[in-house]
Amino acid sequence: IINNYLDGTQGGAEDKISPGGMHFRDSKRKVDYVLAYHYRKRLTRHLPDAGSPEPTRGSASLALVLNGGAGKGRAEHQRQDDSQHALQEQMGPPGMEMVELGPLDALEEEKQLQRQEYERNLVEAGLEIEKDPENKSQGLSFVRIHAPWQVLSREAELLKIKMPTKKMYEITEEGGILKKLNEIWCKLTEPLQPQVPRQGNNNMKSLSYPFSREKIYLYNIKDKDTFFDNATRSRIVREILKRTSTKARNSMGIGTLIANNVYDAAYPLHDGEYDSQNDDMNERKLLYREWARYGVFYKFQPIDLIRKYFGEKIALYFAWLGLYTEFLIPSSVVGIIVFLYGCITIESDIPSKEMCDQRNAFTMCPLCDKFCDYWNLSSACATARASHLFDNPATVFFSIFMALWATMFLEQWKRLQMRLNYFWDLTGLEEEEEHPRPEYETKLLQKKLKNKNITTGNSNEVRCNLLFSLDEKEKLTWNDRMPGYAANFGLILFMIMLTFSAVFGVIVYRITTAAALSFSTNEKTRSNVRVTVTATAVIINLVVILILDEIYGAVAKWLTEIEVPKTEKTFEERLILKAFLLKFVNSYAPIFYVAFFKGRFVGRPGHYVYVFDGYRMEECAPGGCLMELCIQLSIIMLGKQLIQNNLFEIGIPKLKKLFRKLKDERTEGKEMDTNQSKNPQQWDLDYILEPFTGLTPEYMEMIIQFGFVTLFVASFPLAPLFALLNNIIEVRLDAKKFVTELRRPDTVRAKDIGIWFNILSCIGKLSVIINAFVIAVTSDFIPRLMYQYAYSQNGTMHGFINHTLSYFNVSHLKAGTQPENSLFAQDVLFCRFKDYREPPWSKNQYEFSKQYWAVLSARLAFVILFQNLVMFLSVLVDWMIPDIPKDISEQIKKEKSVLVDFFLKEEHEKLKLIESFIAHDKQKHKSGTKGKRIRAASFSQFNRSQKGSFASFSSQHTEV
């Protein structure tokens, strides 16, 4: 460790703490990253030396600063003394003897050694470190990290970070009517724009180029401290933390150290407080005022500021969420129109009128054995009228519209994504080579150790050597991962079966509850059996879904970990696929059952299908299963959005934050620093916040909602409306969570939303097939169409209800299943049931009739026709809308030519400068040896200027 010193002041800690807690104690160097850890010192006892002085730990505030800082000259003179002082500070004051190590003390000692080695390696990498003194028996301590210019410029060049150059060029806009419409739109939406500062002229764009120290004269560097913004600085430091390793316990970076509890957390700092009362404005406070409050729900999102503060990956999520929410507006309007059409036409719907007409004496067969009586179809009038609200010809149009809507949404997102890539300088972004995950390298090391048959007793030194000699060609093979793959396959299959078991359990509940309520002597209870059973069963389904969702999220993560993926990207993709598969099955299994299976395997009177002894399979309502599907879909969708997406997101982070705060207070106990508690620094405030765990939960809840909006939209046209209302809150809820509840995430550059786009595309294609089957199988659209054009005598719907009801001779009921104490017993010879079957007086009594096969053929033909038509229209829309906007494509080409011209001009000016310098040098120094020496020195000075100290000659370059 070079240039380390202890800076002590007698005036108290508050004199040296930087205002705002964003800098080192010299108030000059920024804190780019923070490492936090808990420490616990060994117990000590006094030696029997009465003359030893009492320790005075609290008399001075000490801060250990490594590798540079204020007071550097003083520190260079006393490095060795201060190193000994630091060591003595850790070991304890004179007159104290360390007690023998216990198990916990040994573990703490090992952690301390790892921390010391890791921080020493960080200093060797060029970073500067400031540490708090460990002046309590146990507590929380922070390591603050600063990256100087040399490190930032070196790493920016290695990471190929694009930085703005001096060159600005004009963005050509589309002319004609599109320009006029754009100007009108901008004026109309001006009150909806967030009040955030815009960088420069909107019509001008800075030319960006990957940072290079050799071409440093190209960049517009006004101040080295602000050239790289906070997000870029923290990203650079994070890369160094990830690749810096230690030999102790085979640690491969900060991820492994946190996993081994050597450090508790590693995070960049927020830009100050968001709710401070002073007039100092920072980006976090600006985001809170203009974006992360419910009061600004009507405003557009400041996507550029989000990108600057949180990075491209998080900004792309909010851009996608914003576009999705905007697209829900037209679909909500069309859904409302379809619903209103059902309300308006309900009085003119002939089948509903026939069902409600009490003059039509349709005596229906009993709904259960023995205890259920015959009943009139007119008693189901309310259900039939309600079904018409969602089961009408307009729902077919709406299904086609939503399929095209999903295609247009995905196409528009691709265009917006490309536009953002251009303005955020991501067009030439290459896939960065990721470091292998610590778990992968540990597994690889274990494999190598096993192959070499190294015993644990004498393998520490060899293990360390193996750690740093792992070859890139060495990797985990299929055989190494086979146990993980087998566990994945088995457990995922088990979880899916568990979901089906839960659905079956609810089915059994519905059947048994319906039978039990039918036995009731209360007439009101028996008349509301179907409503009671449906409502309670859906609520049970919702609770089961919420519980299993949380379980499946944890299981998916564990299954992905035992697979040992090599990189973080691979880990994230596999986790997403597993979690989506499990949550998709969990969320939609009850809905699939109601849509396609309920009422299909009931049998017929006299030959019913029984689940258990005496319990018949449940049937659909007289108006069909579509109304029940609508109820199921609406309650599950609204319940998940209200409870899981909103209450859980608000409540759980607050509870975790409170728990962490109480835990830290209990750990530090009475030794808590009063000054620190009164004036907490930014790293203290950020440590209390919840750590950022990724965007997977945010995307997952929106993707599941997208499924609710598209997959079964034929049964619930109001789904887009409820999704829109939820998302208006969701955008601000997520924004508030990121700004106020979470630690600042590491900035990650990304060109797209990754595997989520593929999942959205699959859901969009699947929705076409599912909606085709919902219309053909679940609704009465095809039977009505067939009756009107094939069986009706006058081409109207009169007589449709009678056409769909089959006859059954009540004398054919099995013994013991006839209704007891029936009011209809003496008058009823035939009862009716909904099916296409031959009457009892036919030769093939109770067999499927010709109408059944005709309707079935029509259903299948409709599915094929609907699917191919909508797929064709989707492909047509996809072809008509280009993925890259025309203006962006032209701007990318223009940027390339401008970049070439800029380089040629700069190189030409550089060459002219060199020639003029040589000519001036020749005129001034005509003597040989002396002139050569001076020219050599001048050239070396010029080279240094080009590489690092650019101030000497860059000022002579022409401003472009």
mmCIF file of N, CA and C in Angstrom, residues 826-909:
data_model
loop_
_atom_site.group_PDB
_atom_site.id
_atom_site.type_symbol
_atom_site.label_atom_id
_atom_site.label_comp_id
_atom_site.label_asym_id
_atom_site.label_seq_id
_atom_site.Cartn_x
_atom_site.Cartn_y
_atom_site.Cartn_z
ATOM 1 N N GLN A 826 -95.523 -35.302 -10.869
ATOM 2 C CA GLN A 826 -96.697 -35.892 -11.527
ATOM 3 C C GLN A 826 -96.867 -35.399 -12.960
ATOM 4 N N ASP A 827 -96.282 -34.233 -13.273
ATOM 5 C CA ASP A 827 -96.530 -33.639 -14.582
ATOM 6 C C ASP A 827 -95.402 -33.885 -15.581
ATOM 7 N N VAL A 828 -94.177 -34.188 -15.094
ATOM 8 C CA VAL A 828 -93.003 -34.250 -15.959
ATOM 9 C C VAL A 828 -92.854 -35.643 -16.553
ATOM 10 N N LEU A 829 -92.842 -35.712 -17.896
ATOM 11 C CA LEU A 829 -92.511 -36.958 -18.604
ATOM 12 C C LEU A 829 -91.126 -36.856 -19.235
ATOM 13 N N PHE A 830 -90.805 -35.635 -19.759
ATOM 14 C CA PHE A 830 -89.493 -35.386 -20.368
ATOM 15 C C PHE A 830 -88.877 -34.140 -19.741
ATOM 16 N N CYS A 831 -87.602 -34.222 -19.506
ATOM 17 C CA CYS A 831 -86.848 -33.024 -19.085
ATOM 18 C C CYS A 831 -85.834 -32.690 -20.176
ATOM 19 N N ARG A 832 -85.344 -31.453 -20.144
ATOM 20 C CA ARG A 832 -84.436 -30.989 -21.188
ATOM 21 C C ARG A 832 -83.038 -30.785 -20.602
ATOM 22 N N PHE A 833 -82.029 -30.973 -21.447
ATOM 23 C CA PHE A 833 -80.642 -30.690 -21.055
ATOM 24 C C PHE A 833 -79.925 -30.142 -22.277
ATOM 25 N N LYS A 834 -78.891 -29.320 -22.018
ATOM 26 C CA LYS A 834 -78.209 -28.624 -23.116
ATOM 27 C C LYS A 834 -77.192 -29.538 -23.768
ATOM 28 N N ASP A 835 -77.505 -29.989 -24.983
ATOM 29 C CA ASP A 835 -76.606 -30.827 -25.769
ATOM 30 C C ASP A 835 -77.293 -31.125 -27.094
ATOM 31 N N TYR A 836 -76.507 -31.563 -28.053
ATOM 32 C CA TYR A 836 -77.072 -31.999 -29.331
ATOM 33 C C TYR A 836 -77.100 -33.523 -29.334
ATOM 34 N N ARG A 837 -78.235 -34.121 -28.879
ATOM 35 C CA ARG A 837 -78.371 -35.577 -28.824
ATOM 36 C C ARG A 837 -79.732 -35.998 -29.404
ATOM 37 N N GLU A 838 -79.768 -37.257 -29.825
ATOM 38 C CA GLU A 838 -81.010 -37.809 -30.377
ATOM 39 C C GLU A 838 -82.060 -37.941 -29.266
ATOM 40 N N PRO A 839 -83.344 -37.723 -29.583
ATOM 41 C CA PRO A 839 -84.401 -37.830 -28.562
ATOM 42 C C PRO A 839 -84.655 -39.283 -28.154
ATOM 43 N N PRO A 840 -85.348 -39.496 -27.045
ATOM 44 C CA PRO A 840 -85.583 -40.879 -26.570
ATOM 45 C C PRO A 840 -86.452 -41.699 -27.521
ATOM 46 N N TRP A 841 -87.242 -41.071 -28.382
ATOM 47 C CA TRP A 841 -88.065 -41.834 -29.318
ATOM 48 C C TRP A 841 -87.315 -42.192 -30.609
ATOM 49 N N SER A 842 -86.041 -41.795 -30.700
ATOM 50 C CA SER A 842 -85.244 -42.141 -31.873
ATOM 51 C C SER A 842 -84.668 -43.546 -31.735
ATOM 52 N N LYS A 843 -84.275 -44.142 -32.863
ATOM 53 C CA LYS A 843 -83.639 -45.465 -32.830
ATOM 54 C C LYS A 843 -82.311 -45.400 -32.067
ATOM 55 N N ASN A 844 -81.518 -44.335 -32.326
ATOM 56 C CA ASN A 844 -80.218 -44.162 -31.639
ATOM 57 C C ASN A 844 -80.385 -43.147 -30.511
ATOM 58 N N GLN A 845 -81.212 -43.492 -29.552
ATOM 59 C CA GLN A 845 -81.538 -42.531 -28.508
ATOM 60 C C GLN A 845 -80.303 -42.122 -27.710
ATOM 61 N N TYR A 846 -80.268 -40.839 -27.455
ATOM 62 C CA TYR A 846 -79.218 -40.195 -26.649
ATOM 63 C C TYR A 846 -77.825 -40.233 -27.296
ATOM 64 N N GLU A 847 -77.739 -40.657 -28.557
ATOM 65 C CA GLU A 847 -76.463 -40.555 -29.269
ATOM 66 C C GLU A 847 -76.320 -39.125 -29.804
ATOM 67 N N PHE A 848 -75.064 -38.727 -30.135
ATOM 68 C CA PHE A 848 -74.859 -37.395 -30.705
ATOM 69 C C PHE A 848 -75.608 -37.285 -32.032
ATOM 70 N N SER A 849 -76.288 -36.141 -32.219
ATOM 71 C CA SER A 849 -77.097 -35.936 -33.420
ATOM 72 C C SER A 849 -76.244 -35.377 -34.553
ATOM 73 N N LYS A 850 -76.864 -35.271 -35.727
ATOM 74 C CA LYS A 850 -76.170 -34.704 -36.876
ATOM 75 C C LYS A 850 -75.810 -33.250 -36.629
ATOM 76 N N GLN A 851 -76.684 -32.538 -35.909
ATOM 77 C CA GLN A 851 -76.382 -31.137 -35.594
ATOM 78 C C GLN A 851 -75.089 -31.005 -34.784
ATOM 79 N N TYR A 852 -74.855 -31.970 -33.895
ATOM 80 C CA TYR A 852 -73.634 -31.943 -33.072
ATOM 81 C C TYR A 852 -72.403 -31.989 -33.960
ATOM 82 N N TRP A 853 -72.392 -32.922 -34.916
ATOM 83 C CA TRP A 853 -71.221 -33.072 -35.772
ATOM 84 C C TRP A 853 -71.088 -31.887 -36.715
ATOM 85 N N ALA A 854 -72.225 -31.336 -37.151
ATOM 86 C CA ALA A 854 -72.165 -30.151 -38.020
ATOM 87 C C ALA A 854 -71.590 -28.950 -37.268
ATOM 88 N N VAL A 855 -72.056 -28.752 -36.026
ATOM 89 C CA VAL A 855 -71.539 -27.636 -35.220
ATOM 90 C C VAL A 855 -70.069 -27.852 -34.897
ATOM 91 N N LEU A 856 -69.668 -29.084 -34.579
ATOM 92 C CA LEU A 856 -68.268 -29.381 -34.279
ATOM 93 C C LEU A 856 -67.382 -29.085 -35.485
ATOM 94 N N SER A 857 -67.839 -29.470 -36.671
ATOM 95 C CA SER A 857 -67.073 -29.184 -37.890
ATOM 96 C C SER A 857 -66.944 -27.680 -38.098
ATOM 97 N N ALA A 858 -68.045 -26.967 -37.839
ATOM 98 C CA ALA A 858 -68.008 -25.508 -37.994
ATOM 99 C C ALA A 858 -67.047 -24.874 -36.992
ATOM 100 N N ARG A 859 -67.011 -25.392 -35.772
ATOM 101 C CA ARG A 859 -66.086 -24.870 -34.756
ATOM 102 C C ARG A 859 -64.635 -25.024 -35.222
ATOM 103 N N LEU A 860 -64.290 -26.227 -35.680
ATOM 104 C CA LEU A 860 -62.908 -26.480 -36.114
ATOM 105 C C LEU A 860 -62.569 -25.649 -37.342
ATOM 106 N N ALA A 861 -63.531 -25.521 -38.268
ATOM 107 C CA ALA A 861 -63.287 -24.700 -39.453
ATOM 108 C C ALA A 861 -63.059 -23.240 -39.070
ATOM 109 N N PHE A 862 -63.826 -22.754 -38.074
ATOM 110 C CA PHE A 862 -63.656 -21.366 -37.626
ATOM 111 C C PHE A 862 -62.272 -21.177 -37.013
ATOM 112 N N VAL A 863 -61.815 -22.150 -36.201
ATOM 113 C CA VAL A 863 -60.486 -22.035 -35.575
ATOM 114 C C VAL A 863 -59.413 -21.908 -36.645
ATOM 115 N N ILE A 864 -59.485 -22.762 -37.680
ATOM 116 C CA ILE A 864 -58.480 -22.733 -38.745
ATOM 117 C C ILE A 864 -58.549 -21.423 -39.518
ATOM 118 N N LEU A 865 -59.776 -21.017 -39.875
ATOM 119 C CA LEU A 865 -59.942 -19.778 -40.634
ATOM 120 C C LEU A 865 -59.495 -18.559 -39.831
ATOM 121 N N PHE A 866 -59.940 -18.466 -38.576
ATOM 122 C CA PHE A 866 -59.604 -17.332 -37.716
ATOM 123 C C PHE A 866 -58.092 -17.247 -37.510
ATOM 124 N N GLN A 867 -57.469 -18.382 -37.203
ATOM 125 C CA GLN A 867 -56.035 -18.392 -36.924
ATOM 126 C C GLN A 867 -55.242 -17.950 -38.141
ATOM 127 N N ASN A 868 -55.563 -18.495 -39.332
ATOM 128 C CA ASN A 868 -54.804 -18.149 -40.536
ATOM 129 C C ASN A 868 -55.047 -16.711 -40.962
ATOM 130 N N LEU A 869 -56.288 -16.255 -40.812
ATOM 131 C CA LEU A 869 -56.588 -14.873 -41.175
ATOM 132 C C LEU A 869 -55.826 -13.894 -40.294
ATOM 133 N N VAL A 870 -55.889 -14.116 -38.981
ATOM 134 C CA VAL A 870 -55.230 -13.181 -38.052
ATOM 135 C C VAL A 870 -53.716 -13.265 -38.190
ATOM 136 N N MET A 871 -53.184 -14.473 -38.364
ATOM 137 C CA MET A 871 -51.739 -14.612 -38.566
ATOM 138 C C MET A 871 -51.291 -13.888 -39.829
ATOM 139 N N PHE A 872 -52.095 -14.015 -40.893
ATOM 140 C CA PHE A 872 -51.755 -13.322 -42.140
ATOM 141 C C PHE A 872 -51.766 -11.812 -41.931
ATOM 142 N N LEU A 873 -52.794 -11.304 -41.256
ATOM 143 C CA LEU A 873 -52.867 -9.868 -40.999
ATOM 144 C C LEU A 873 -51.714 -9.397 -40.124
ATOM 145 N N SER A 874 -51.323 -10.233 -39.158
ATOM 146 C CA SER A 874 -50.201 -9.878 -38.278
ATOM 147 C C SER A 874 -48.902 -9.799 -39.064
ATOM 148 N N VAL A 875 -48.688 -10.786 -39.935
ATOM 149 C CA VAL A 875 -47.478 -10.771 -40.766
ATOM 150 C C VAL A 875 -47.491 -9.569 -41.696
ATOM 151 N N LEU A 876 -48.678 -9.225 -42.215
ATOM 152 C CA LEU A 876 -48.802 -8.064 -43.098
ATOM 153 C C LEU A 876 -48.453 -6.771 -42.362
ATOM 154 N N VAL A 877 -48.962 -6.643 -41.139
ATOM 155 C CA VAL A 877 -48.640 -5.460 -40.330
ATOM 156 C C VAL A 877 -47.140 -5.417 -40.032
ATOM 157 N N ASP A 878 -46.580 -6.571 -39.704
ATOM 158 C CA ASP A 878 -45.142 -6.671 -39.432
ATOM 159 C C ASP A 878 -44.327 -6.235 -40.645
ATOM 160 N N TRP A 879 -44.782 -6.640 -41.835
ATOM 161 C CA TRP A 879 -44.053 -6.307 -43.063
ATOM 162 C C TRP A 879 -44.204 -4.827 -43.416
ATOM 163 N N MET A 880 -45.371 -4.282 -43.161
ATOM 164 C CA MET A 880 -45.635 -2.889 -43.530
ATOM 165 C C MET A 880 -44.897 -1.900 -42.631
ATOM 166 N N ILE A 881 -44.656 -2.275 -41.382
ATOM 167 C CA ILE A 881 -43.994 -1.359 -40.433
ATOM 168 C C ILE A 881 -42.518 -1.744 -40.345
ATOM 169 N N PRO A 882 -41.611 -0.913 -40.840
ATOM 170 C CA PRO A 882 -40.179 -1.260 -40.758
ATOM 171 C C PRO A 882 -39.676 -1.219 -39.322
ATOM 172 N N ASP A 883 -38.733 -2.107 -39.007
ATOM 173 C CA ASP A 883 -38.190 -2.168 -37.642
ATOM 174 C C ASP A 883 -37.395 -0.917 -37.285
ATOM 175 N N ILE A 884 -36.698 -0.362 -38.278
ATOM 176 C CA ILE A 884 -35.886 0.834 -38.046
ATOM 177 C C ILE A 884 -36.573 2.016 -38.722
ATOM 178 N N PRO A 885 -36.913 3.075 -37.994
ATOM 179 C CA PRO A 885 -37.514 4.246 -38.632
ATOM 180 C C PRO A 885 -36.595 4.813 -39.714
ATOM 181 N N LYS A 886 -37.203 5.321 -40.760
ATOM 182 C CA LYS A 886 -36.431 5.792 -41.908
ATOM 183 C C LYS A 886 -35.480 6.918 -41.516
ATOM 184 N N ASP A 887 -35.958 7.867 -40.691
ATOM 185 C CA ASP A 887 -35.103 8.986 -40.302
ATOM 186 C C ASP A 887 -33.918 8.529 -39.456
ATOM 187 N N ILE A 888 -34.145 7.516 -38.611
ATOM 188 C CA ILE A 888 -33.042 7.016 -37.783
ATOM 189 C C ILE A 888 -32.012 6.292 -38.641
ATOM 190 N N SER A 889 -32.492 5.528 -39.618
ATOM 191 C CA SER A 889 -31.576 4.838 -40.525
ATOM 192 C C SER A 889 -30.690 5.828 -41.263
ATOM 193 N N GLU A 890 -31.286 6.933 -41.718
ATOM 194 C CA GLU A 890 -30.497 7.947 -42.418
ATOM 195 C C GLU A 890 -29.526 8.646 -41.476
ATOM 196 N N GLN A 891 -29.960 8.892 -40.228
ATOM 197 C CA GLN A 891 -29.080 9.565 -39.262
ATOM 198 C C GLN A 891 -27.874 8.692 -38.912
ATOM 199 N N ILE A 892 -28.072 7.372 -38.831
ATOM 200 C CA ILE A 892 -26.959 6.470 -38.516
ATOM 201 C C ILE A 892 -25.929 6.518 -39.636
ATOM 202 N N LYS A 893 -26.407 6.516 -40.892
ATOM 203 C CA LYS A 893 -25.475 6.621 -42.024
ATOM 204 C C LYS A 893 -24.756 7.960 -42.007
ATOM 205 N N LYS A 894 -25.504 9.031 -41.694
ATOM 206 C CA LYS A 894 -24.907 10.358 -41.657
ATOM 207 C C LYS A 894 -23.849 10.443 -40.553
ATOM 208 N N GLU A 895 -24.152 9.812 -39.407
ATOM 209 C CA GLU A 895 -23.212 9.869 -38.291
ATOM 210 C C GLU A 895 -21.889 9.208 -38.649
ATOM 211 N N LYS A 896 -21.945 8.112 -39.396
ATOM 212 C CA LYS A 896 -20.716 7.428 -39.804
ATOM 213 C C LYS A 896 -19.863 8.312 -40.706
ATOM 214 N N SER A 897 -20.495 8.972 -41.672
ATOM 215 C CA SER A 897 -19.741 9.853 -42.582
ATOM 216 C C SER A 897 -19.195 11.068 -41.837
ATOM 217 N N VAL A 898 -20.000 11.627 -40.908
ATOM 218 C CA VAL A 898 -19.524 12.771 -40.116
ATOM 219 C C VAL A 898 -18.331 12.370 -39.262
ATOM 220 N N LEU A 899 -18.380 11.147 -38.708
ATOM 221 C CA LEU A 899 -17.272 10.667 -37.881
ATOM 222 C C LEU A 899 -15.992 10.551 -38.692
ATOM 223 N N VAL A 900 -16.078 10.026 -39.915
ATOM 224 C CA VAL A 900 -14.893 9.897 -40.770
ATOM 225 C C VAL A 900 -14.335 11.273 -41.103
ATOM 226 N N ASP A 901 -15.213 12.208 -41.495
ATOM 227 C CA ASP A 901 -14.763 13.561 -41.819
ATOM 228 C C ASP A 901 -14.113 14.232 -40.617
ATOM 229 N N PHE A 902 -14.707 14.013 -39.439
ATOM 230 C CA PHE A 902 -14.159 14.615 -38.218
ATOM 231 C C PHE A 902 -12.758 14.087 -37.927
ATOM 232 N N PHE A 903 -12.566 12.787 -38.072
ATOM 233 C CA PHE A 903 -11.250 12.189 -37.837
ATOM 234 C C PHE A 903 -10.220 12.725 -38.833
ATOM 235 N N LEU A 904 -10.606 12.781 -40.104
ATOM 236 C CA LEU A 904 -9.666 13.272 -41.117
ATOM 237 C C LEU A 904 -9.282 14.715 -40.838
ATOM 238 N N LYS A 905 -10.258 15.528 -40.458
ATOM 239 C CA LYS A 905 -9.965 16.931 -40.181
ATOM 240 C C LYS A 905 -9.052 17.088 -38.977
ATOM 241 N N GLU A 906 -9.332 16.318 -37.914
ATOM 242 C CA GLU A 906 -8.497 16.393 -36.713
ATOM 243 C C GLU A 906 -7.075 15.911 -36.989
ATOM 244 N N GLU A 907 -6.964 14.816 -37.740
ATOM 245 C CA GLU A 907 -5.636 14.306 -38.073
ATOM 246 C C GLU A 907 -4.884 15.298 -38.958
ATOM 247 N N HIS A 908 -5.601 15.958 -39.878
ATOM 248 C CA HIS A 908 -4.972 16.948 -40.737
ATOM 249 C C HIS A 908 -4.475 18.129 -39.921
ATOM 250 N N GLU A 909 -5.284 18.593 -38.967
ATOM 251 C CA GLU A 909 -4.863 19.699 -38.111
ATOM 252 C C GLU A 909 -3.705 19.296 -37.210
#
